[in-house]
Coordinates of C-alpha atoms and ligand atoms in Angstrom, one line a residue:
M1037 CA -15.3 18.3 -38.3
K1038 CA -12.8 18.0 -35.5
P1039 CA -10.7 14.9 -35.4
L1040 CA -11.1 12.3 -32.6
G1041 CA -8.2 10.8 -30.8
P1042 CA -7.0 7.3 -31.8
I1043 CA -8.9 4.3 -30.4
P1044 CA -6.3 2.2 -28.5
P1045 CA -5.5 -1.3 -29.7
G1046 CA -7.3 -4.3 -28.4
F1047 CA -11.0 -3.3 -28.8
E1048 CA -13.2 -5.1 -31.3
S1049 CA -16.7 -5.2 -32.6
I1050 CA -19.1 -8.1 -31.9
G1051 CA -22.2 -7.8 -34.1
G1052 CA -21.6 -4.1 -34.5
V1053 CA -21.2 -3.4 -30.7
L1054 CA -18.0 -2.5 -29.0
A1055 CA -16.6 -5.4 -27.1
I1056 CA -14.2 -5.3 -24.1
A1057 CA -12.4 -8.6 -23.4
G1058 CA -14.9 -10.4 -25.6
Q1059 CA -18.0 -9.0 -24.0
P1060 CA -20.3 -6.6 -25.9
V1061 CA -20.7 -3.4 -23.8
T1062 CA -24.5 -3.8 -24.0
Q1063 CA -24.1 -6.9 -21.9
L1064 CA -21.6 -5.2 -19.5
V1065 CA -24.0 -2.3 -19.0
E1066 CA -26.9 -4.7 -18.4
A1067 CA -24.9 -6.7 -15.9
A1068 CA -23.9 -3.6 -14.1
G1069 CA -27.4 -2.3 -14.1
Q1070 CA -26.6 1.3 -15.0
T1071 CA -24.7 3.9 -17.0
P1072 CA -22.4 5.7 -16.6
L1073 CA -20.0 2.9 -16.2
F1074 CA -16.2 2.5 -16.3
V1075 CA -15.0 -0.8 -17.6
Y1076 CA -11.3 -1.7 -17.2
S1077 CA -9.8 -4.7 -19.1
S1078 CA -7.4 -6.8 -17.0
Q1079 CA -6.3 -8.4 -20.2
R1080 CA -5.2 -5.0 -21.6
I1081 CA -3.4 -4.2 -18.3
R1082 CA -1.5 -7.5 -18.4
A1083 CA -0.6 -7.1 -22.1
R1084 CA 0.7 -3.6 -21.4
I1085 CA 2.9 -4.7 -18.5
A1086 CA 4.2 -7.7 -20.6
E1087 CA 5.2 -5.2 -23.4
F1088 CA 7.0 -3.1 -20.8
R1089 CA 8.9 -6.0 -19.4
A1090 CA 9.9 -7.2 -22.8
A1091 CA 11.2 -3.8 -24.0
M1092 CA 13.0 -2.7 -20.8
P1093 CA 16.2 -4.0 -19.2
A1094 CA 15.5 -6.9 -16.8
R1095 CA 17.3 -4.8 -14.1
L1096 CA 14.6 -2.1 -14.2
A1097 CA 11.8 -2.8 -11.7
L1098 CA 8.2 -1.6 -12.4
H1099 CA 6.1 0.3 -9.9
Y1100 CA 2.5 1.3 -10.2
A1101 CA 1.6 4.9 -9.3
I1102 CA -1.8 4.2 -7.8
K1103 CA -3.2 7.7 -8.1
A1104 CA -3.9 7.0 -11.8
N1105 CA -6.5 4.4 -10.8
P1106 CA -6.9 3.2 -7.2
F1107 CA -9.9 1.0 -7.9
A1108 CA -9.5 -1.9 -5.4
P1109 CA -9.8 -4.7 -7.9
I1110 CA -7.1 -3.1 -10.0
L1111 CA -4.8 -2.8 -6.9
D1112 CA -5.4 -6.6 -6.3
L1113 CA -4.6 -7.4 -10.0
M1114 CA -1.4 -5.2 -9.9
Q1115 CA -0.1 -7.1 -6.8
G1116 CA 0.9 -10.0 -9.0
L1117 CA 2.1 -7.9 -11.9
V1118 CA 4.3 -5.1 -10.6
D1119 CA 7.3 -4.9 -8.2
G1120 CA 6.2 -2.0 -6.1
F1121 CA 3.6 0.7 -5.5
D1122 CA 4.0 4.5 -5.3
I1123 CA 1.5 6.4 -3.3
A1124 CA 1.0 10.1 -2.5
S1125 CA -1.3 10.3 0.5
G1126 CA -2.4 8.6 3.7
G1127 CA -5.6 7.7 2.0
E1128 CA -3.7 5.8 -0.7
L1129 CA -1.7 4.1 2.0
R1130 CA -4.9 2.9 3.6
A1131 CA -6.0 1.6 0.2
M1132 CA -2.7 -0.3 -0.1
L1133 CA -2.9 -1.8 3.3
A1134 CA -6.5 -2.8 2.7
A1135 CA -5.4 -4.6 -0.4
G1136 CA -2.9 -6.5 1.8
V1137 CA 0.2 -5.0 0.2
D1138 CA 3.4 -5.2 2.3
G1139 CA 4.7 -1.8 3.3
A1140 CA 8.2 -2.8 2.1
R1141 CA 6.9 -2.7 -1.4
I1142 CA 5.5 0.9 -1.1
S1143 CA 7.1 4.3 -1.5
F1144 CA 5.3 7.5 -0.5
A1145 CA 5.9 10.8 -2.3
G1146 CA 4.0 14.1 -2.3
P1147 CA 4.6 17.6 -0.9
G1148 CA 2.7 18.3 2.3
K1149 CA 2.6 15.0 4.2
R1150 CA 0.9 15.3 7.6
D1151 CA 2.6 14.0 10.7
A1152 CA 0.0 11.2 11.0
E1153 CA 0.8 10.2 7.4
I1154 CA 4.6 10.2 8.0
E1155 CA 4.0 8.2 11.2
A1156 CA 1.8 5.6 9.5
A1157 CA 4.4 5.2 6.8
I1158 CA 7.2 4.6 9.3
V1159 CA 5.1 2.1 11.3
H1160 CA 4.4 0.1 8.2
G1161 CA 7.9 0.1 6.8
V1162 CA 7.0 2.3 3.8
T1163 CA 9.8 4.2 2.1
L1164 CA 9.2 8.0 2.5
N1165 CA 10.4 10.0 -0.5
L1166 CA 11.3 13.2 1.4
E1167 CA 10.3 16.4 -0.3
S1168 CA 12.2 19.0 1.8
E1169 CA 14.6 19.6 4.6
G1170 CA 11.6 20.4 6.9
E1171 CA 9.9 17.1 6.1
A1172 CA 13.1 15.3 6.8
A1173 CA 13.4 16.9 10.2
R1174 CA 9.8 15.9 11.0
A1175 CA 10.5 12.3 9.9
F1176 CA 13.5 12.1 12.1
A1177 CA 11.6 13.4 15.1
L1178 CA 8.6 11.1 14.5
A1179 CA 10.8 8.0 14.1
D1180 CA 12.6 8.9 17.3
R1181 CA 9.4 9.2 19.2
L1182 CA 8.3 5.8 17.8
G1183 CA 11.6 4.3 18.5
M1184 CA 11.8 3.0 14.9
T1185 CA 14.3 3.2 12.0
P1186 CA 12.6 5.0 9.1
R1187 CA 13.2 4.1 5.5
L1188 CA 14.1 7.4 3.8
A1189 CA 14.7 8.3 0.2
L1190 CA 15.2 11.8 -1.2
R1191 CA 13.1 13.3 -3.9
V1192 CA 15.3 15.5 -6.0
N1193 CA 14.0 18.4 -8.1
P1194 CA 16.3 17.8 -11.1
D1195 CA 17.9 20.8 -12.9
F1196 CA 16.3 19.6 -16.1
D1197 CA 12.8 18.8 -17.3
L1198 CA 11.3 16.2 -19.6
K1199 CA 11.0 17.8 -23.0
G1200 CA 7.5 17.5 -24.6
S1201 CA 5.9 16.2 -21.5
G1202 CA 2.3 17.1 -20.8
M1203 CA 3.1 17.7 -17.1
K1204 CA 6.5 19.1 -16.0
M1205 CA 7.4 17.9 -12.5
G1206 CA 11.0 19.1 -12.4
G1207 CA 13.4 21.9 -13.6
G1208 CA 13.2 25.3 -12.1
A1209 CA 11.2 26.4 -9.1
K1210 CA 8.9 23.5 -8.1
P1211 CA 7.1 22.4 -4.9
F1212 CA 8.4 18.9 -5.4
G1213 CA 11.6 17.5 -4.0
V1214 CA 14.8 19.3 -2.9
D1215 CA 16.8 21.3 -5.5
A1216 CA 19.6 19.2 -6.9
D1217 CA 22.3 21.6 -5.5
R1218 CA 21.1 21.0 -1.9
A1219 CA 20.5 17.3 -2.2
G1220 CA 24.0 16.1 -1.4
A1221 CA 24.0 17.9 2.0
L1222 CA 20.6 16.5 2.9
V1223 CA 21.8 13.0 2.1
R1224 CA 24.6 13.5 4.7
T1225 CA 22.0 14.6 7.3
I1226 CA 19.8 11.5 6.6
L1227 CA 22.8 9.2 6.9
D1228 CA 23.9 10.9 10.1
S1229 CA 20.4 10.4 11.5
G1230 CA 20.7 6.6 11.5
A1231 CA 17.8 6.2 9.1
E1232 CA 17.8 3.4 6.5
W1233 CA 19.0 5.3 3.4
C1234 CA 16.9 4.3 0.4
G1235 CA 18.4 6.5 -2.4
F1236 CA 16.9 8.9 -4.8
H1237 CA 13.5 9.6 -6.4
I1238 CA 13.8 11.8 -9.5
F1239 CA 10.7 12.5 -11.4
A1240 CA 11.1 15.0 -14.3
G1241 CA 7.7 14.9 -16.0
S1242 CA 4.9 12.8 -17.3
Q1243 CA 2.8 12.1 -20.5
A1244 CA 5.7 12.2 -22.9
L1245 CA 5.5 10.3 -26.2
D1246 CA 8.9 11.1 -27.7
A1247 CA 11.3 8.2 -27.1
G1248 CA 14.3 10.4 -27.7
A1249 CA 13.3 12.9 -25.1
I1250 CA 12.4 10.2 -22.6
A1251 CA 15.8 8.4 -23.1
E1252 CA 17.7 11.7 -22.8
T1253 CA 15.9 12.5 -19.5
Q1254 CA 16.7 9.0 -18.2
G1255 CA 20.4 9.6 -19.1
R1256 CA 20.4 12.9 -17.3
T1257 CA 18.7 11.3 -14.3
L1258 CA 21.4 8.6 -14.1
D1259 CA 24.1 11.3 -14.4
L1260 CA 22.4 13.3 -11.6
A1261 CA 22.0 10.2 -9.3
A1262 CA 25.7 9.4 -9.9
R1263 CA 26.8 13.0 -9.1
L1264 CA 24.7 13.1 -5.9
G1265 CA 26.0 9.7 -4.8
E1266 CA 29.6 10.8 -5.2
E1267 CA 28.9 14.0 -3.4
S1268 CA 27.3 12.2 -0.5
G1269 CA 30.2 9.6 -0.4
V1270 CA 28.0 6.5 -0.4
A1271 CA 26.9 4.1 -3.1
V1272 CA 23.2 4.7 -4.1
P1273 CA 21.1 1.8 -2.9
R1274 CA 18.0 2.6 -5.0
C1275 CA 17.0 5.0 -7.7
N1276 CA 13.5 5.7 -8.9
L1277 CA 13.8 7.1 -12.4
G1278 CA 10.3 8.5 -12.3
G1279 CA 7.7 8.0 -15.0
G1280 CA 7.2 9.9 -18.2
L1281 CA 5.7 7.4 -20.5
G1282 CA 2.5 8.8 -22.1
I1283 CA -0.3 7.4 -24.1
P1284 CA -1.8 8.8 -27.3
Y1285 CA -5.0 10.8 -26.4
F1286 CA -5.3 13.1 -29.5
A1287 CA -5.4 12.7 -33.2
S1288 CA -1.8 13.8 -33.8
D1289 CA -0.3 11.6 -31.0
T1290 CA 1.7 8.5 -31.7
P1291 CA 2.6 5.8 -29.2
V1292 CA 6.0 5.8 -27.4
D1293 CA 8.6 3.7 -29.1
L1294 CA 9.3 1.6 -26.0
G1295 CA 11.8 -0.6 -27.7
D1296 CA 14.0 2.5 -28.4
V1297 CA 13.7 3.7 -24.8
G1298 CA 14.5 0.2 -23.4
A1299 CA 17.5 -0.2 -25.7
R1300 CA 19.0 3.1 -24.8
L1301 CA 18.5 2.5 -21.1
G1302 CA 20.0 -0.9 -21.4
E1303 CA 23.1 0.7 -23.0
R1304 CA 23.4 3.1 -20.1
F1305 CA 23.1 0.3 -17.6
E1306 CA 26.1 -1.3 -19.1
T1307 CA 28.4 1.6 -18.4
L1308 CA 27.3 2.8 -15.0
P1309 CA 29.8 4.4 -12.7
E1310 CA 30.9 2.6 -9.5
V1311 CA 28.5 4.6 -7.3
L1312 CA 25.5 3.1 -9.2
A1313 CA 27.0 -0.3 -9.8
G1314 CA 24.8 -2.0 -7.2
T1315 CA 21.8 0.4 -7.4
R1316 CA 18.3 -1.1 -7.8
F1317 CA 16.4 1.0 -10.4
C1318 CA 12.7 1.4 -11.0
M1319 CA 10.2 3.4 -13.0
E1320 CA 6.9 4.4 -11.5
L1321 CA 4.1 4.5 -14.0
G1322 CA 0.4 5.3 -13.8
R1323 CA -1.4 6.1 -17.0
Y1324 CA 0.9 4.1 -19.2
L1325 CA -0.2 0.9 -17.4
V1326 CA -3.9 1.5 -17.0
G1327 CA -5.0 4.4 -19.2
E1328 CA -5.7 2.6 -22.4
A1329 CA -7.3 -0.3 -20.6
G1330 CA -10.3 1.7 -19.5
V1331 CA -13.5 2.8 -21.3
Y1332 CA -16.2 5.1 -20.0
L1333 CA -19.7 4.2 -21.1
T1334 CA -22.6 6.6 -21.1
R1335 CA -26.0 6.6 -22.6
I1336 CA -27.6 9.1 -25.0
L1337 CA -30.6 10.7 -23.3
D1338 CA -31.4 13.3 -25.9
R1339 CA -30.7 14.2 -29.5
K1340 CA -31.2 17.9 -30.4
T1341 CA -30.1 20.6 -32.8
S1342 CA -29.2 24.2 -32.1
H1343 CA -28.3 26.6 -34.9
G1344 CA -27.8 23.7 -37.3
E1345 CA -25.5 21.8 -35.0
T1346 CA -26.3 18.3 -33.6
F1347 CA -25.9 17.6 -29.8
L1348 CA -26.0 14.2 -28.3
V1349 CA -26.8 14.6 -24.6
T1350 CA -25.6 11.8 -22.4
D1351 CA -26.1 10.7 -18.8
G1352 CA -22.4 11.1 -18.1
G1353 CA -20.0 14.0 -18.3
L1354 CA -17.0 15.9 -16.9
H1355 CA -17.9 14.8 -13.3
H1356 CA -16.4 11.4 -14.3
Q1357 CA -14.2 12.5 -17.3
L1358 CA -12.8 15.8 -16.4
A1359 CA -9.7 15.2 -18.6
A1360 CA -11.7 14.2 -21.7
S1361 CA -13.8 17.4 -21.3
G1362 CA -10.5 19.3 -21.6
N1363 CA -10.5 20.8 -18.2
F1364 CA -7.7 18.9 -16.5
G1365 CA -4.3 20.3 -17.5
T1366 CA -4.9 21.1 -21.1
V1367 CA -4.6 24.5 -22.8
V1368 CA -6.5 23.8 -26.0
R1369 CA -9.5 21.5 -25.9
R1370 CA -9.0 18.5 -28.2
N1371 CA -11.1 15.4 -28.6
Y1372 CA -10.3 12.1 -26.8
P1373 CA -10.9 8.9 -28.7
C1374 CA -14.7 8.4 -28.6
A1375 CA -17.2 6.3 -30.5
I1376 CA -20.9 5.3 -30.6
A1377 CA -20.4 2.0 -28.9
T1378 CA -23.6 0.4 -30.1
R1379 CA -22.8 1.3 -33.8
F1380 CA -19.1 0.6 -33.5
D1381 CA -18.4 -0.4 -37.1
A1382 CA -20.9 1.9 -38.8
P1383 CA -19.6 4.6 -41.1
V1384 CA -19.4 8.2 -40.3
E1385 CA -22.7 9.9 -41.3
E1386 CA -22.8 13.2 -39.4
E1387 CA -21.0 15.8 -37.4
A1388 CA -22.1 15.9 -33.7
S1389 CA -21.0 17.1 -30.3
I1390 CA -21.4 14.7 -27.5
V1391 CA -22.1 16.5 -24.2
G1392 CA -22.7 15.6 -20.6
C1393 CA -25.7 16.2 -18.5
L1394 CA -24.2 19.0 -16.4
C1395 CA -25.5 22.5 -16.7
T1396 CA -22.2 24.0 -17.7
P1397 CA -20.8 24.7 -21.2
L1398 CA -17.5 23.0 -20.0
D1399 CA -19.3 19.6 -20.1
K1400 CA -18.2 18.4 -23.5
L1401 CA -17.1 14.8 -24.2
A1402 CA -16.5 15.2 -28.0
E1403 CA -16.8 18.4 -30.0
K1404 CA -17.9 18.4 -33.6
G1405 CA -16.7 14.8 -34.2
G1406 CA -17.7 12.6 -37.1
F1407 CA -20.0 9.8 -36.0
P1408 CA -22.6 7.4 -37.4
R1409 CA -26.1 8.7 -36.8
A1410 CA -26.9 7.9 -33.1
E1411 CA -30.3 7.9 -31.4
V1412 CA -31.6 8.2 -27.9
G1413 CA -30.6 5.0 -26.0
D1414 CA -27.3 4.4 -27.9
L1415 CA -24.2 4.0 -25.8
V1416 CA -21.2 6.3 -26.1
A1417 CA -17.7 5.0 -25.3
V1418 CA -14.9 7.4 -24.3
F1419 CA -11.6 5.6 -24.5
C1420 CA -8.3 6.2 -22.6
A1421 CA -10.5 6.3 -19.5
G1422 CA -8.5 4.0 -17.3
A1423 CA -6.3 6.7 -15.7
Y1424 CA -7.3 10.0 -14.0
G1425 CA -11.0 9.4 -14.8
A1426 CA -13.1 8.2 -11.9
S1427 CA -10.6 9.3 -9.2
A1428 CA -9.6 12.7 -10.8
S1429 CA -13.0 14.1 -11.6
P1430 CA -15.5 16.1 -9.4
A1431 CA -18.1 13.3 -9.0
L1432 CA -20.1 15.3 -6.5
F1433 CA -20.6 18.3 -8.8
L1434 CA -24.2 19.1 -9.4
G1435 CA -25.3 16.3 -7.0
Q1436 CA -24.4 13.6 -9.6
G1437 CA -22.3 11.1 -7.6
P1438 CA -19.7 8.6 -8.8
A1439 CA -20.0 6.2 -11.8
L1440 CA -19.9 2.5 -11.4
E1441 CA -16.6 0.8 -12.0
R1442 CA -15.9 -2.8 -13.2
L1443 CA -12.8 -4.8 -13.9
V1444 CA -13.3 -7.5 -16.5
Ligands
LIG90 C1 1.5 11.2 -10.9 C2 2.8 10.6 -10.6 C3 3.2 9.5 -11.3 C4 2.4 8.8 -12.4 O1 2.3 9.6 -13.5 P1 1.7 9.0 -14.8 O2 1.7 10.1 -15.8 O3 0.3 8.6 -14.5 O4 2.5 7.9 -15.2 C5 4.4 8.9 -10.9 N1 5.1 9.4 -9.9 C6 4.8 10.5 -9.2 C7 5.7 11.1 -8.2 C8 3.6 11.2 -9.5 O5 3.3 12.3 -8.9

């Protein structure tokens, strides 16, 4: 048997059925009228944000990186819970404006911004995290034409990465940001342009679980921001320390010790150099805030054996759960946390693989896991489905179409 990932905290069984926020998933599916279905728990999102606030220094603001989950009801919920939003496309900007979010609370990163996207950001008072000298020149020209003062921050490609992170976003040659050794000069150019200077965005990596590595990266990020501030000759107004906080997806993963990260950042905040004394700091998080709050529910359509192995075939698959299938940024496929939701507290009785309905061998939701014996009609739950699920999977593949989503 291959191990399954750890089921996140906060899920219980009611009469043997998985319940989300006190509602058995059978009821949730019935109310929605179909599977596959993503269910996101607002209570889990609130609890996670409260944990973050309690552990981190009060001076650190919290932004939501909406690419993790741009479902409109989640954006509405987040408005009352976070201090700002980070977007990475014009489409995400439209989603934010539709949710009624003030542009002053939004920052826009991402390599390859179109002129129309830069223009919309300037018009709405969104902070542009500039990714290159060329993008800066385009922003100056567009702001001139509009007769407006753009809010400009600089994304810096740090000369270090986040150790142990699942996705490295800095260190060495990268398409993101301006290399640290050219950043000071570009800050001078931005200041000379008359733009509103909004400071630095330094994102070294994501999906890290080791508190020591995260704290070390944050320390180096502060050192870099201080060095660049001194080089440019002006105090740093704002500094986005990036993200980095991961969630446990696989059997050997353990949660980040956030208390440790917060304590160490708090110590650093007490000894900041003059150039950072008045800086407003934030972190931008996606999966850490919403990942564990989401469950993907799919129904078993067929139960079959092949060469002695049992396959449970569902009406879902990688078209909604690309990451769980192991095809989104993983080298070795490992099982996400997964359960037979309608036999949630039954003991393990057999080894089975849970597969999707797509005609491709890539479409695996759980490989050779230990499960209670499940039958056609049972519901399967894939956990850690709140981030990079619905929005980061090829929903149109094989003519399937998107899953339903619900926030409860
Ligand atoms: C993707 C991304 C994030 C969010 O990453 P998570 O791993 O979901 O926390 C934050 N900032 C930037 C610039 C990103 O590209």
